[in-house]
Amino acid sequence: MSKKGSTAITPADTAASADVAGNADVAFSADIAVAAKVAVTADVAVTADSDVKAEVAVRLSGVTKIFTQWQRENAGKGLIKNLLKPEKRIITALDNVSFTVSRGEFVAYAGPNGAGKSTTMKLLAGMLQPTEGSVSVLGMSPEKDRIKVMSRLGVLFGNRTELWWDHPVSQSFEWKKVVWDIPDDVFKRNLDIVVDLLDIGGLLKTFARELSLGQRMRADLAMMLLHSPELIILDEPTLGLDVVAKRQMIEFLKRINREDGVTIIVTSHDMDDLEEMAQRILMISNGRIAYDGDFDGLRGITGNLTRFTVTMEGGNTIALDGGKLISAVNGVYEYEVDVTRNPITNLLRQLSDADGVKDVEISKAPIEQVIAGLYAAWK
């Protein structure tokens, strides 16, 4: 079940981990296609799994993922020695990670580069297997029941595409219909929905290679949804999108989560996007879960930072008690204040007693700033 409260855990002093994409360099489209030849409407035997009863969509229990890299030693030591005794490097991408995601949740999964985000996504999709621990997706094991899992799961990586590069988008959609054995009525219904909501009607006859990044991302998202997945995992879905394309993507994801109950797990480095989309955030650092809770609780870890923007008139100035001046331009002063140390009532009293105060605006500190402070502390 999701945690309504906030839990802060100091990351362990482990060696810097990495997602090590090179160790799992798979051809994404081909890899998914192999696992995807399923009958979407076939009767999937739902076992009496405790996760199903508890309405748990995803469960990781004590998951550790270790990669081994073989590297050449110093070239000065000789070619023969490099071949006979290469240097071995152990990388712990995930270190005893445990969490659950309930059905219908919209969860953000965030952390600095190399923290273990993409490794987690690949474990959920069955593209990697844990070194230790267990992974459950919709009550099944991605390792043992990959075909059944993929029939109910949607995966989208921002830097990968399933679209056929030298064919129109519509042919890629038809390819998925055949390979996944999607019934005609299901395919037509879902195609009509995604074409309308994602506004891709004009792209269906366009070659994939001719699409802009935003158009390709929308087409990939549409293709991912054609088999009606119950759970979708998105790795950097807004990567490189312009403002309009990003808005379309975010609004669509929020809609299918709210109206259709689709469970969504999304990773991104854009914290403002994550805060707008998700109700809960999991933070990972050095391969371990460092925070599990809501965004307000995340702000509380670094102090309840609040922005006060004060507009003065008549050349008056003001210095807010306990406030850090961020900017002062044309009589507009912006301060950052930790209201846990400086109660907001005291600050408002000071402002009401000051001469020349024309306007006051109070807002939360940008989540980007909070996250940046945490990343710096973790390093």
Short mmCIF file of C-alpha atoms in Angstrom, two decimals:
data_model
loop_
_atom_site.label_atom_id
_atom_site.label_comp_id
_atom_site.label_asym_id
_atom_site.label_seq_id
_atom_site.Cartn_x
_atom_site.Cartn_y
_atom_site.Cartn_z
CA MET A 1 0.00 0.00 0.00
CA SER A 2 1.14 3.55 -0.52
CA LYS A 3 2.58 5.47 2.41
CA LYS A 4 0.60 8.53 3.21
CA GLY A 5 3.20 9.83 5.61
CA SER A 6 6.79 10.77 4.84
CA THR A 7 9.83 8.69 5.62
CA ALA A 8 13.35 10.02 5.28
CA ILE A 9 16.24 7.57 5.33
CA THR A 10 19.86 8.59 5.17
CA PRO A 11 21.47 6.81 2.20
CA ALA A 12 24.10 4.26 3.11
CA ASP A 13 27.70 5.02 2.36
CA THR A 14 27.97 2.66 -0.53
CA ALA A 15 30.16 2.88 -3.59
CA ALA A 16 28.65 4.96 -6.33
CA SER A 17 26.34 2.77 -8.33
CA ALA A 18 25.24 3.09 -11.92
CA ASP A 19 22.44 1.94 -14.17
CA VAL A 20 25.05 0.33 -16.41
CA ALA A 21 23.01 0.44 -19.56
CA GLY A 22 25.93 -1.05 -21.44
CA ASN A 23 25.59 -4.32 -19.54
CA ALA A 24 21.98 -4.64 -20.64
CA ASP A 25 22.23 -3.23 -24.11
CA VAL A 26 19.21 -4.80 -25.70
CA ALA A 27 17.48 -4.02 -28.95
CA PHE A 28 14.34 -2.68 -27.33
CA SER A 29 11.87 -3.24 -30.13
CA ALA A 30 13.08 -6.75 -30.89
CA ASP A 31 13.26 -7.62 -27.19
CA ILE A 32 9.70 -6.54 -26.51
CA ALA A 33 8.45 -8.21 -29.70
CA VAL A 34 9.81 -11.59 -28.59
CA ALA A 35 7.95 -11.35 -25.29
CA ALA A 36 4.85 -9.82 -26.77
CA LYS A 37 3.39 -12.55 -28.98
CA VAL A 38 0.43 -13.08 -26.73
CA ALA A 39 -3.32 -13.19 -26.99
CA VAL A 40 -4.33 -10.06 -25.17
CA THR A 41 -7.82 -11.32 -24.46
CA ALA A 42 -6.76 -14.84 -23.58
CA ASP A 43 -7.71 -16.10 -20.17
CA VAL A 44 -4.76 -15.28 -17.94
CA ALA A 45 -4.76 -17.60 -14.97
CA VAL A 46 -4.78 -15.34 -11.94
CA THR A 47 -3.29 -17.27 -9.08
CA ALA A 48 -4.26 -16.84 -5.46
CA ASP A 49 -1.35 -14.51 -5.02
CA SER A 50 -1.33 -12.29 -1.95
CA ASP A 51 -0.37 -9.31 -4.10
CA VAL A 52 -3.52 -9.75 -6.20
CA LYS A 53 -5.70 -9.96 -3.10
CA ALA A 54 -4.07 -6.89 -1.63
CA GLU A 55 -4.41 -4.99 -4.90
CA VAL A 56 -0.66 -4.52 -5.14
CA ALA A 57 0.55 -3.75 -8.65
CA VAL A 58 4.30 -3.85 -7.96
CA ARG A 59 6.28 -5.35 -5.11
CA LEU A 60 10.07 -5.38 -4.73
CA SER A 61 11.38 -7.34 -1.75
CA GLY A 62 15.04 -7.06 -0.82
CA VAL A 63 16.12 -6.61 -4.43
CA THR A 64 19.83 -6.36 -5.11
CA LYS A 65 21.27 -6.07 -8.60
CA ILE A 66 25.00 -6.43 -9.11
CA PHE A 67 26.83 -5.97 -12.40
CA THR A 68 30.33 -7.21 -13.12
CA GLN A 69 32.46 -5.21 -15.54
CA TRP A 70 35.69 -6.56 -16.98
CA GLN A 71 38.17 -3.81 -17.76
CA ARG A 72 41.65 -3.75 -19.19
CA GLU A 73 44.37 -2.87 -16.73
CA ASN A 74 46.94 -0.21 -17.33
CA ALA A 75 48.15 -0.61 -20.91
CA GLY A 76 51.72 -0.29 -19.70
CA LYS A 77 51.44 -3.67 -17.99
CA GLY A 78 51.34 -5.46 -21.31
CA LEU A 79 48.79 -6.93 -23.66
CA ILE A 80 49.24 -10.54 -22.48
CA LYS A 81 48.56 -9.67 -18.84
CA ASN A 82 45.49 -7.68 -19.84
CA LEU A 83 44.13 -10.72 -21.67
CA LEU A 84 44.97 -13.30 -19.01
CA LYS A 85 44.05 -11.25 -15.96
CA PRO A 86 41.59 -8.48 -16.78
CA GLU A 87 40.49 -6.13 -14.05
CA LYS A 88 37.08 -6.93 -12.55
CA ARG A 89 34.84 -4.15 -11.27
CA ILE A 90 31.73 -4.88 -9.18
CA ILE A 91 28.89 -2.35 -9.40
CA THR A 92 25.93 -2.53 -7.04
CA ALA A 93 23.15 -0.84 -8.99
CA LEU A 94 20.44 -1.74 -6.44
CA ASP A 95 21.14 -2.56 -2.80
CA ASN A 96 18.35 -4.32 -0.86
CA VAL A 97 15.51 -2.26 -2.37
CA SER A 98 11.97 -2.88 -1.13
CA PHE A 99 8.76 -1.02 -1.93
CA THR A 100 5.20 -1.59 -3.11
CA VAL A 101 2.95 0.28 -5.52
CA SER A 102 -0.82 -0.16 -5.21
CA ARG A 103 -3.10 -0.50 -8.20
CA GLY A 104 -4.28 2.86 -9.49
CA GLU A 105 -1.37 4.80 -8.00
CA PHE A 106 0.66 7.37 -9.94
CA VAL A 107 4.18 7.14 -8.53
CA ALA A 108 7.28 9.17 -9.38
CA TYR A 109 10.62 7.39 -9.18
CA ALA A 110 13.51 9.83 -8.98
CA GLY A 111 17.17 10.10 -8.15
CA PRO A 112 20.49 11.40 -9.49
CA ASN A 113 22.20 9.88 -12.51
CA GLY A 114 23.46 6.38 -11.75
CA ALA A 115 21.18 5.92 -8.74
CA GLY A 116 19.46 2.80 -10.10
CA LYS A 117 16.26 4.12 -11.71
CA SER A 118 16.57 2.52 -15.14
CA THR A 119 17.81 -0.73 -13.61
CA THR A 120 14.60 -0.88 -11.56
CA MET A 121 12.48 -0.24 -14.65
CA LYS A 122 14.24 -3.04 -16.55
CA LEU A 123 13.70 -5.45 -13.66
CA LEU A 124 9.97 -4.68 -13.70
CA ALA A 125 9.83 -5.28 -17.45
CA GLY A 126 11.74 -8.57 -17.19
CA MET A 127 14.67 -7.23 -19.19
CA LEU A 128 16.98 -7.88 -16.24
CA GLN A 129 16.86 -10.36 -13.38
CA PRO A 130 17.68 -9.52 -9.75
CA THR A 131 20.85 -10.87 -8.21
CA GLU A 132 18.97 -11.28 -4.93
CA GLY A 133 15.41 -10.70 -3.78
CA SER A 134 12.10 -10.96 -5.60
CA VAL A 135 10.10 -8.83 -8.04
CA SER A 136 6.33 -9.13 -8.44
CA VAL A 137 4.36 -7.32 -11.16
CA LEU A 138 0.57 -7.69 -11.11
CA GLY A 139 0.99 -10.77 -8.93
CA MET A 140 3.41 -12.46 -11.33
CA SER A 141 7.16 -12.84 -11.71
CA PRO A 142 8.61 -10.90 -14.69
CA GLU A 143 11.35 -13.53 -14.80
CA LYS A 144 9.12 -16.63 -14.87
CA ASP A 145 5.91 -15.27 -16.41
CA ARG A 146 7.24 -12.67 -18.78
CA ILE A 147 4.75 -13.24 -21.58
CA LYS A 148 1.79 -12.97 -19.20
CA VAL A 149 3.31 -9.90 -17.55
CA MET A 150 3.92 -8.18 -20.88
CA SER A 151 0.31 -8.80 -21.95
CA ARG A 152 -0.78 -6.52 -19.10
CA LEU A 153 2.20 -4.16 -18.92
CA GLY A 154 3.21 -1.15 -21.02
CA VAL A 155 6.81 0.10 -21.22
CA LEU A 156 8.13 3.32 -22.70
CA PHE A 157 11.75 4.45 -22.61
CA GLY A 158 12.33 8.04 -23.68
CA ASN A 159 15.44 7.17 -25.69
CA ARG A 160 14.00 4.09 -27.43
CA THR A 161 11.27 3.54 -30.00
CA GLU A 162 9.24 0.60 -31.26
CA LEU A 163 8.19 2.42 -34.42
CA TRP A 164 9.45 1.02 -37.73
CA TRP A 165 11.83 3.71 -38.93
CA ASP A 166 11.16 3.44 -42.67
CA HIS A 167 7.42 2.83 -42.50
CA PRO A 168 4.35 4.95 -41.75
CA VAL A 169 3.25 5.06 -38.12
CA SER A 170 0.04 3.19 -38.98
CA GLN A 171 2.04 0.19 -40.17
CA SER A 172 3.86 0.03 -36.83
CA PHE A 173 0.46 -0.03 -35.13
CA GLU A 174 -0.71 -2.83 -37.44
CA TRP A 175 2.51 -4.73 -36.72
CA LYS A 176 1.76 -4.62 -33.01
CA LYS A 177 -1.81 -5.77 -33.61
CA VAL A 178 -0.58 -8.87 -35.42
CA VAL A 179 2.39 -9.70 -33.16
CA TRP A 180 0.43 -9.18 -29.93
CA ASP A 181 -2.69 -10.84 -31.41
CA ILE A 182 -4.90 -7.92 -30.38
CA PRO A 183 -8.55 -8.56 -31.33
CA ASP A 184 -9.98 -6.29 -34.03
CA ASP A 185 -12.55 -4.63 -31.75
CA VAL A 186 -10.01 -3.97 -28.98
CA PHE A 187 -7.48 -2.59 -31.45
CA LYS A 188 -10.00 -0.29 -33.16
CA ARG A 189 -11.40 1.02 -29.88
CA ASN A 190 -7.97 1.76 -28.40
CA LEU A 191 -6.67 3.24 -31.65
CA ASP A 192 -9.61 5.65 -31.83
CA ILE A 193 -9.03 6.72 -28.22
CA VAL A 194 -5.28 7.37 -28.49
CA VAL A 195 -5.58 9.09 -31.87
CA ASP A 196 -8.14 11.47 -30.41
CA LEU A 197 -6.54 12.14 -27.02
CA LEU A 198 -2.95 12.36 -28.26
CA ASP A 199 -3.86 14.24 -31.44
CA ILE A 200 -1.90 11.98 -33.79
CA GLY A 201 -4.46 11.56 -36.58
CA GLY A 202 -2.29 13.55 -38.96
CA LEU A 203 0.76 11.42 -38.15
CA LEU A 204 -0.57 7.98 -39.04
CA LYS A 205 0.63 8.13 -42.66
CA THR A 206 3.92 9.84 -41.77
CA PHE A 207 7.16 7.84 -41.83
CA ALA A 208 8.63 7.43 -38.36
CA ARG A 209 11.95 8.89 -39.48
CA GLU A 210 10.17 12.13 -40.43
CA LEU A 211 8.60 12.71 -37.01
CA SER A 212 9.84 15.33 -34.59
CA LEU A 213 10.85 14.12 -31.13
CA GLY A 214 7.56 15.22 -29.60
CA GLN A 215 5.54 13.56 -32.37
CA ARG A 216 7.52 10.35 -32.04
CA MET A 217 7.01 10.26 -28.27
CA ARG A 218 3.25 10.67 -28.69
CA ALA A 219 3.18 7.94 -31.34
CA ASP A 220 5.23 5.62 -29.09
CA LEU A 221 2.89 6.30 -26.17
CA ALA A 222 -0.12 5.53 -28.39
CA MET A 223 1.47 2.29 -29.57
CA MET A 224 2.22 1.25 -26.01
CA LEU A 225 -1.46 1.60 -25.05
CA LEU A 226 -3.00 -0.39 -27.91
CA HIS A 227 -3.25 -3.60 -25.85
CA SER A 228 -4.92 -1.91 -22.82
CA PRO A 229 -2.13 -2.29 -20.23
CA GLU A 230 -3.08 -2.20 -16.55
CA LEU A 231 0.35 -0.94 -15.50
CA ILE A 232 2.70 1.31 -17.46
CA ILE A 233 6.27 2.21 -16.62
CA LEU A 234 7.80 5.27 -18.23
CA ASP A 235 11.50 6.10 -18.20
CA GLU A 236 12.02 9.80 -19.03
CA PRO A 237 8.88 10.12 -21.21
CA THR A 238 9.17 13.93 -21.46
CA LEU A 239 12.85 13.88 -22.41
CA GLY A 240 13.55 16.63 -24.95
CA LEU A 241 9.91 17.57 -25.48
CA ASP A 242 8.88 21.16 -26.11
CA VAL A 243 6.32 22.88 -23.89
CA VAL A 244 3.27 21.92 -25.98
CA ALA A 245 4.26 18.29 -26.44
CA LYS A 246 5.09 17.99 -22.73
CA ARG A 247 1.68 19.39 -21.74
CA GLN A 248 -0.06 16.89 -24.01
CA MET A 249 1.92 14.01 -22.55
CA ILE A 250 1.32 15.02 -18.91
CA GLU A 251 -2.40 15.69 -19.31
CA PHE A 252 -2.92 12.39 -21.11
CA LEU A 253 -1.12 10.39 -18.42
CA LYS A 254 -3.09 12.08 -15.66
CA ARG A 255 -6.31 11.37 -17.48
CA ILE A 256 -5.79 7.63 -18.00
CA ASN A 257 -4.68 7.29 -14.39
CA ARG A 258 -7.70 9.20 -13.07
CA GLU A 259 -10.42 7.87 -15.38
CA ASP A 260 -9.21 4.37 -16.26
CA GLY A 261 -7.33 3.51 -13.08
CA VAL A 262 -4.11 2.71 -14.94
CA THR A 263 -1.19 2.32 -12.55
CA ILE A 264 1.76 4.49 -13.61
CA ILE A 265 5.39 4.56 -12.51
CA VAL A 266 7.42 7.34 -14.10
CA THR A 267 11.03 8.47 -13.86
CA SER A 268 12.21 11.94 -14.85
CA HIS A 269 14.81 14.54 -13.97
CA ASP A 270 12.17 17.26 -14.33
CA MET A 271 10.87 17.47 -10.78
CA ASP A 272 8.21 20.04 -11.61
CA ASP A 273 6.69 17.55 -14.07
CA LEU A 274 6.79 14.78 -11.48
CA GLU A 275 5.14 16.91 -8.82
CA GLU A 276 2.34 17.81 -11.20
CA MET A 277 1.71 14.22 -12.26
CA ALA A 278 2.31 11.99 -9.25
CA GLN A 279 0.84 11.81 -5.76
CA ARG A 280 3.80 9.93 -4.30
CA ILE A 281 7.54 10.00 -4.90
CA LEU A 282 10.19 7.36 -4.31
CA MET A 283 13.72 8.76 -4.12
CA ILE A 284 16.67 6.45 -4.74
CA SER A 285 20.32 7.22 -4.02
CA ASN A 286 23.33 4.93 -4.37
CA GLY A 287 21.01 2.03 -5.11
CA ARG A 288 18.90 2.44 -1.96
CA ILE A 289 15.51 3.99 -1.28
CA ALA A 290 16.21 7.29 0.45
CA TYR A 291 12.66 8.66 0.65
CA ASP A 292 9.12 7.35 0.22
CA GLY A 293 6.24 9.77 0.67
CA ASP A 294 4.55 12.84 -0.76
CA PHE A 295 6.16 15.98 -2.16
CA ASP A 296 5.30 18.15 0.83
CA GLY A 297 7.12 15.72 3.09
CA LEU A 298 10.10 15.88 0.77
CA ARG A 299 10.20 19.64 1.24
CA GLY A 300 10.06 19.15 4.98
CA ILE A 301 13.35 17.24 4.97
CA THR A 302 15.31 20.34 3.99
CA GLY A 303 13.11 22.70 5.98
CA ASN A 304 9.79 24.13 4.89
CA LEU A 305 11.27 26.60 2.42
CA THR A 306 8.82 29.25 1.29
CA ARG A 307 9.18 32.10 -1.19
CA PHE A 308 8.03 35.61 -0.24
CA THR A 309 7.84 38.07 -3.13
CA VAL A 310 7.33 41.60 -1.80
CA THR A 311 6.60 44.55 -4.08
CA MET A 312 7.54 47.92 -2.57
CA GLU A 313 6.61 51.41 -3.71
CA GLY A 314 8.09 54.85 -3.31
CA GLY A 315 11.68 53.61 -3.24
CA ASN A 316 11.16 51.84 0.10
CA THR A 317 13.18 48.74 0.92
CA ILE A 318 12.59 45.86 3.28
CA ALA A 319 14.64 43.17 4.98
CA LEU A 320 12.57 40.14 5.98
CA ASP A 321 13.56 38.59 9.31
CA GLY A 322 15.22 35.22 8.80
CA GLY A 323 14.86 35.56 5.05
CA LYS A 324 17.53 34.98 2.44
CA LEU A 325 17.36 37.62 -0.29
CA ILE A 326 17.29 35.91 -3.68
CA SER A 327 16.65 38.86 -5.96
CA ALA A 328 15.80 42.57 -5.86
CA VAL A 329 14.66 44.11 -9.16
CA ASN A 330 12.70 47.35 -9.62
CA GLY A 331 11.29 47.35 -6.13
CA VAL A 332 10.38 43.65 -6.15
CA TYR A 333 12.17 41.68 -3.43
CA GLU A 334 12.18 37.89 -3.36
CA TYR A 335 13.11 36.11 -0.14
CA GLU A 336 13.48 32.48 0.79
CA VAL A 337 12.38 31.64 4.33
CA ASP A 338 12.21 28.44 6.35
CA VAL A 339 8.82 28.91 7.99
CA THR A 340 9.48 26.11 10.49
CA ARG A 341 12.02 28.44 12.09
CA ASN A 342 10.31 31.71 11.26
CA PRO A 343 6.53 31.34 11.71
CA ILE A 344 4.55 32.79 8.85
CA THR A 345 2.38 34.79 11.26
CA ASN A 346 5.46 36.72 12.47
CA LEU A 347 6.53 37.41 8.90
CA LEU A 348 3.09 38.67 7.90
CA ARG A 349 3.05 40.90 10.99
CA GLN A 350 6.38 42.40 9.97
CA LEU A 351 5.13 43.01 6.46
CA SER A 352 1.92 44.67 7.68
CA ASP A 353 3.92 47.06 9.86
CA ALA A 354 6.40 47.96 7.09
CA ASP A 355 6.01 51.17 5.06
CA GLY A 356 5.50 51.01 1.31
CA VAL A 357 4.42 47.38 0.94
CA LYS A 358 2.30 47.25 -2.20
CA ASP A 359 1.89 43.51 -2.75
CA VAL A 360 2.95 40.22 -1.18
CA GLU A 361 3.01 36.82 -2.88
CA ILE A 362 3.73 33.61 -0.95
CA SER A 363 4.59 30.33 -2.67
CA LYS A 364 6.39 27.07 -2.02
CA ALA A 365 10.02 26.81 -3.01
CA PRO A 366 10.40 25.07 -6.39
CA ILE A 367 10.74 21.32 -5.95
CA GLU A 368 13.78 21.45 -8.25
CA GLN A 369 15.61 23.47 -5.61
CA VAL A 370 14.68 21.03 -2.85
CA ILE A 371 15.86 18.05 -4.89
CA ALA A 372 19.09 19.77 -5.87
CA GLY A 373 19.84 20.33 -2.18
CA LEU A 374 19.23 16.66 -1.43
CA TYR A 375 21.41 15.48 -4.30
CA ALA A 376 24.24 17.71 -3.11
CA ALA A 377 23.91 16.34 0.43
CA TRP A 378 23.90 12.74 -0.78
CA LYS A 379 27.05 13.26 -2.80
#
